[in-house]
Coordinates of C-alpha atoms in Angstrom, one line a residue:
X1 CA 184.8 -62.8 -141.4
X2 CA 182.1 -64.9 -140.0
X3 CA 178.3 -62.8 -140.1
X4 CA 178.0 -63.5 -136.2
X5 CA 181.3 -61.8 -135.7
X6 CA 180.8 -59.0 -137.4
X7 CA 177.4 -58.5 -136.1
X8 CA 179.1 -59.0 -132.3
X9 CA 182.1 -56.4 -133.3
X10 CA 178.9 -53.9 -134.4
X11 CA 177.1 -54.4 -131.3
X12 CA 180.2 -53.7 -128.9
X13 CA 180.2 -50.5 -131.1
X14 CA 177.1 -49.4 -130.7
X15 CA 176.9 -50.5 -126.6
X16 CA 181.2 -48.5 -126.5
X17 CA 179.1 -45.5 -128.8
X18 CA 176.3 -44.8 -126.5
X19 CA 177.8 -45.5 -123.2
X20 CA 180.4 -42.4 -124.2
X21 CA 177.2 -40.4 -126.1
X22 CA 174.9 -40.6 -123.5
X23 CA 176.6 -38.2 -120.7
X24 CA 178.0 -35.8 -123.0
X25 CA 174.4 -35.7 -125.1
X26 CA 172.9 -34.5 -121.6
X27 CA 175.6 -32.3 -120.7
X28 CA 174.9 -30.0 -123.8
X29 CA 170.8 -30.0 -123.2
X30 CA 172.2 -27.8 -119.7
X31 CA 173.5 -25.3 -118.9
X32 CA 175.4 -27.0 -115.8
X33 CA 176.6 -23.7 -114.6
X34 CA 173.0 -22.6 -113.8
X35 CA 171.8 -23.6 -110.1
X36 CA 169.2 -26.4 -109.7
X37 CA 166.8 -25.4 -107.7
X38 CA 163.8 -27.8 -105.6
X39 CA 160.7 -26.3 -104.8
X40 CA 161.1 -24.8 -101.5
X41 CA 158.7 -26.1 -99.2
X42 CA 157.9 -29.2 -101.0
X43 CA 156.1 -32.2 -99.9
X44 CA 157.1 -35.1 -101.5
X45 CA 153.1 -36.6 -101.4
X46 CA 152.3 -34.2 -104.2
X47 CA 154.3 -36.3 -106.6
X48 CA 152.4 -39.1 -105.9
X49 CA 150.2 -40.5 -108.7
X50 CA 150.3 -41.2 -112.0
X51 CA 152.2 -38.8 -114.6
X52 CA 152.1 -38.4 -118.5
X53 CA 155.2 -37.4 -119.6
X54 CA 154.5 -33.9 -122.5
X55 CA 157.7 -33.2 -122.6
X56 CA 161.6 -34.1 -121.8
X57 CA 165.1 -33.0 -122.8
X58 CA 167.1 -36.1 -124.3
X59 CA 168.2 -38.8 -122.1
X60 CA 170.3 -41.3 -122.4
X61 CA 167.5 -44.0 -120.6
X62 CA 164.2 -42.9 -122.6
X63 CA 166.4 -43.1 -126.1
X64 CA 163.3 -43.5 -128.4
X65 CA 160.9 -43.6 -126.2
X66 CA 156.8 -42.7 -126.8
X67 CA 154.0 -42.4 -124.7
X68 CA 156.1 -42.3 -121.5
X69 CA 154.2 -42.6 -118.6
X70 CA 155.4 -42.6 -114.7
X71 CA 153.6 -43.8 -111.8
X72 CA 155.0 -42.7 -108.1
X73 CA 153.7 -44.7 -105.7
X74 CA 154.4 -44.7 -101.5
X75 CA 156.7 -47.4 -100.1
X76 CA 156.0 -48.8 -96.7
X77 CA 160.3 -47.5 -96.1
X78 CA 158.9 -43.9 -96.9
X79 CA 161.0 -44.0 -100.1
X80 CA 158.8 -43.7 -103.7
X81 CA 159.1 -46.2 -106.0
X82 CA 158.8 -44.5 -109.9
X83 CA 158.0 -47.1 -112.6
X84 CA 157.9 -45.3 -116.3
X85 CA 156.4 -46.8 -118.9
X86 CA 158.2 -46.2 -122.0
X87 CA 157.1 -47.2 -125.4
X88 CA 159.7 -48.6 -127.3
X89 CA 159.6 -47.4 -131.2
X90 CA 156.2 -45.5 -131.4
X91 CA 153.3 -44.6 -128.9
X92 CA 152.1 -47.9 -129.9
X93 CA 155.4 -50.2 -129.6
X94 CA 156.1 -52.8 -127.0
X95 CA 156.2 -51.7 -123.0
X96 CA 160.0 -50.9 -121.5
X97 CA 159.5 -50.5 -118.0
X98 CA 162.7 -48.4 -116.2
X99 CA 161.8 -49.1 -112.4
X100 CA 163.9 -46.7 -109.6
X101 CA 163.5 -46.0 -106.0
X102 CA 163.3 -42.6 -104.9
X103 CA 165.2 -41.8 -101.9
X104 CA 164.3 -38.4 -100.7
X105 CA 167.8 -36.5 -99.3
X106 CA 166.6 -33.0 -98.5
X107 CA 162.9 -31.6 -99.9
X108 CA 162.4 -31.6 -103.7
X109 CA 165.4 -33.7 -103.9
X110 CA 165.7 -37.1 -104.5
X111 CA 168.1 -39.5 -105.0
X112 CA 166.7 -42.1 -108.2
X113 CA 168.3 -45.6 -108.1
X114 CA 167.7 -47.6 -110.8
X115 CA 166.3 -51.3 -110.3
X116 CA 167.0 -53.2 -113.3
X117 CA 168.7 -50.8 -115.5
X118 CA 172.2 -50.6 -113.1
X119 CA 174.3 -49.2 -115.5
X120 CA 172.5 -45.5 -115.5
X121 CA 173.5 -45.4 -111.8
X122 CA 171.9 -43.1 -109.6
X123 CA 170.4 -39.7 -110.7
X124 CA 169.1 -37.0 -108.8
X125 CA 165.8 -35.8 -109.7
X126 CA 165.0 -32.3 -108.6
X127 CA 161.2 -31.0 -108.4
X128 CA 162.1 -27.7 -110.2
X129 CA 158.6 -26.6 -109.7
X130 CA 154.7 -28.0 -109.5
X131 CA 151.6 -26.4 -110.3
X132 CA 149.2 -25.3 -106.5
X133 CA 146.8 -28.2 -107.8
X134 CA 149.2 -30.8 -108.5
X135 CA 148.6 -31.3 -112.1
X136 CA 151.7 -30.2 -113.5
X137 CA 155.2 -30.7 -112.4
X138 CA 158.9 -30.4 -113.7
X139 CA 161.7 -32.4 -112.7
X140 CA 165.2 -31.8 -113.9
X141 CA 168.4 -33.3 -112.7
X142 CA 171.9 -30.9 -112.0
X143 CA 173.7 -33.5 -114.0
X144 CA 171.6 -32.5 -117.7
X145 CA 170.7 -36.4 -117.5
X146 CA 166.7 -35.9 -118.0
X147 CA 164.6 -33.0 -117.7
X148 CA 161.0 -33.6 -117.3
X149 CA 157.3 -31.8 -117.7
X150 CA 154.7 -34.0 -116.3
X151 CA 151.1 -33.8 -116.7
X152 CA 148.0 -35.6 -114.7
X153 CA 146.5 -35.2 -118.6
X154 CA 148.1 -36.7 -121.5
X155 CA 146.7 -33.6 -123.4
X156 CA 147.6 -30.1 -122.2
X157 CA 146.9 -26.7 -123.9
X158 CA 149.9 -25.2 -125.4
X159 CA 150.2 -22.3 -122.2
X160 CA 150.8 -25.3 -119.7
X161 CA 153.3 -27.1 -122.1
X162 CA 154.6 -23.5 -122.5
X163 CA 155.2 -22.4 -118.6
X164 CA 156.6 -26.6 -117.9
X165 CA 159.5 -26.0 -120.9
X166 CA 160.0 -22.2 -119.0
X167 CA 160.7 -23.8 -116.2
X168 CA 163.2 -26.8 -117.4
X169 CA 164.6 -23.2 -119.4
X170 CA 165.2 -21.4 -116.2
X171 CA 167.0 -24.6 -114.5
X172 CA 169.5 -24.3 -117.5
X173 CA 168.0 -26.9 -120.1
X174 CA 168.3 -25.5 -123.9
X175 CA 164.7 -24.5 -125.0
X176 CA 165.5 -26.5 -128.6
X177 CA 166.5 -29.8 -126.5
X178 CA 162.9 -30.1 -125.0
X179 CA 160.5 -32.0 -127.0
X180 CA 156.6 -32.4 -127.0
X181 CA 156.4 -36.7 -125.9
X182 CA 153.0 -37.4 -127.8
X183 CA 150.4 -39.9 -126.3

């Protein structure tokens, strides 16, 4: 057999693989019997900014990703738009940008649509919870897909890191799934 046939037969294995892995990988980092909860009260301008990712379940759309960052920005259609940065390999590898538009559909609730990346589909992102002062939040989705704990820092002392991974915990997500993303 030909190299560039087997090579072609490996990649429809790999792209068949992870299109079956992702979705069940992210149903068993929650607990999809537990409730997910928004913020009550929530006003989606608090989310605005830019985020360092510290921490996140596994998902099948930041697979080995480093140095995740996410910037939320306005639209002039009231939508966000969320670009995250994702490094590729290492903290220092090359720049993957996953660009989605956030269409809010009740508070704390969003609706994430993908841009280029189509074939996640759309995901909602909840606001679980965000710190009075903005510089912490945690985002979780009911499907297990992601599970976020964003920082305004790239650094944060272990008690903030701590109380973010409580509150993806409390949401459902399995404490062992959610992992430090270094910077």
């Amino acid at each position: 057999m030909p190299a560039y046939r087997y090579l072609l037969m490996l990649l429809v294995s790999w792209i068949i693989v992870l299109g079956f892995a992702g979705p069940v990988a992210a149903q068993h980092m929650r607990d999809i019997s537990v409730p997910v909860r928004g913020q009550p009260n929530y006003e989606k301008s608090r989310l605005l900014g830019h985020w360092f990712e510290v921490a996140r379940s596994k998902s099948r759309f930041e697979y080995d990703c480093h140095g995740v960052t996410a910037d939320v920005e306005l639209r002039d259609d009231s939508r966000l738009t969320l670009k995250i940065d994702c490094h590729k390999g290492s903290v220092s590898g090359p720049v993957l940008d996953i660009d989605s538009i956030l269409v809010e559909v009740a508070p704390a609730i969003f609706e994430m649509r993908f841009v280029r990346f189509r074939a996640f589909g759309h995901q909602t992102a909840v606001v679980l919870w965000q710190a009075e002062e903005d510089s912490l939040a945690v985002l979780g989705s009911p499907s297990g897909e992601f599970g976020w704990v964003w920082s305004k820092s790239a650094i944060i002392d272990q008690a903030s890191l701590d109380l973010g991974r409580e509150k993806l915990v409390a949401a459902g997500y399995l404490k062992h799934g959610i992992r430090p993303v270094k910077h």
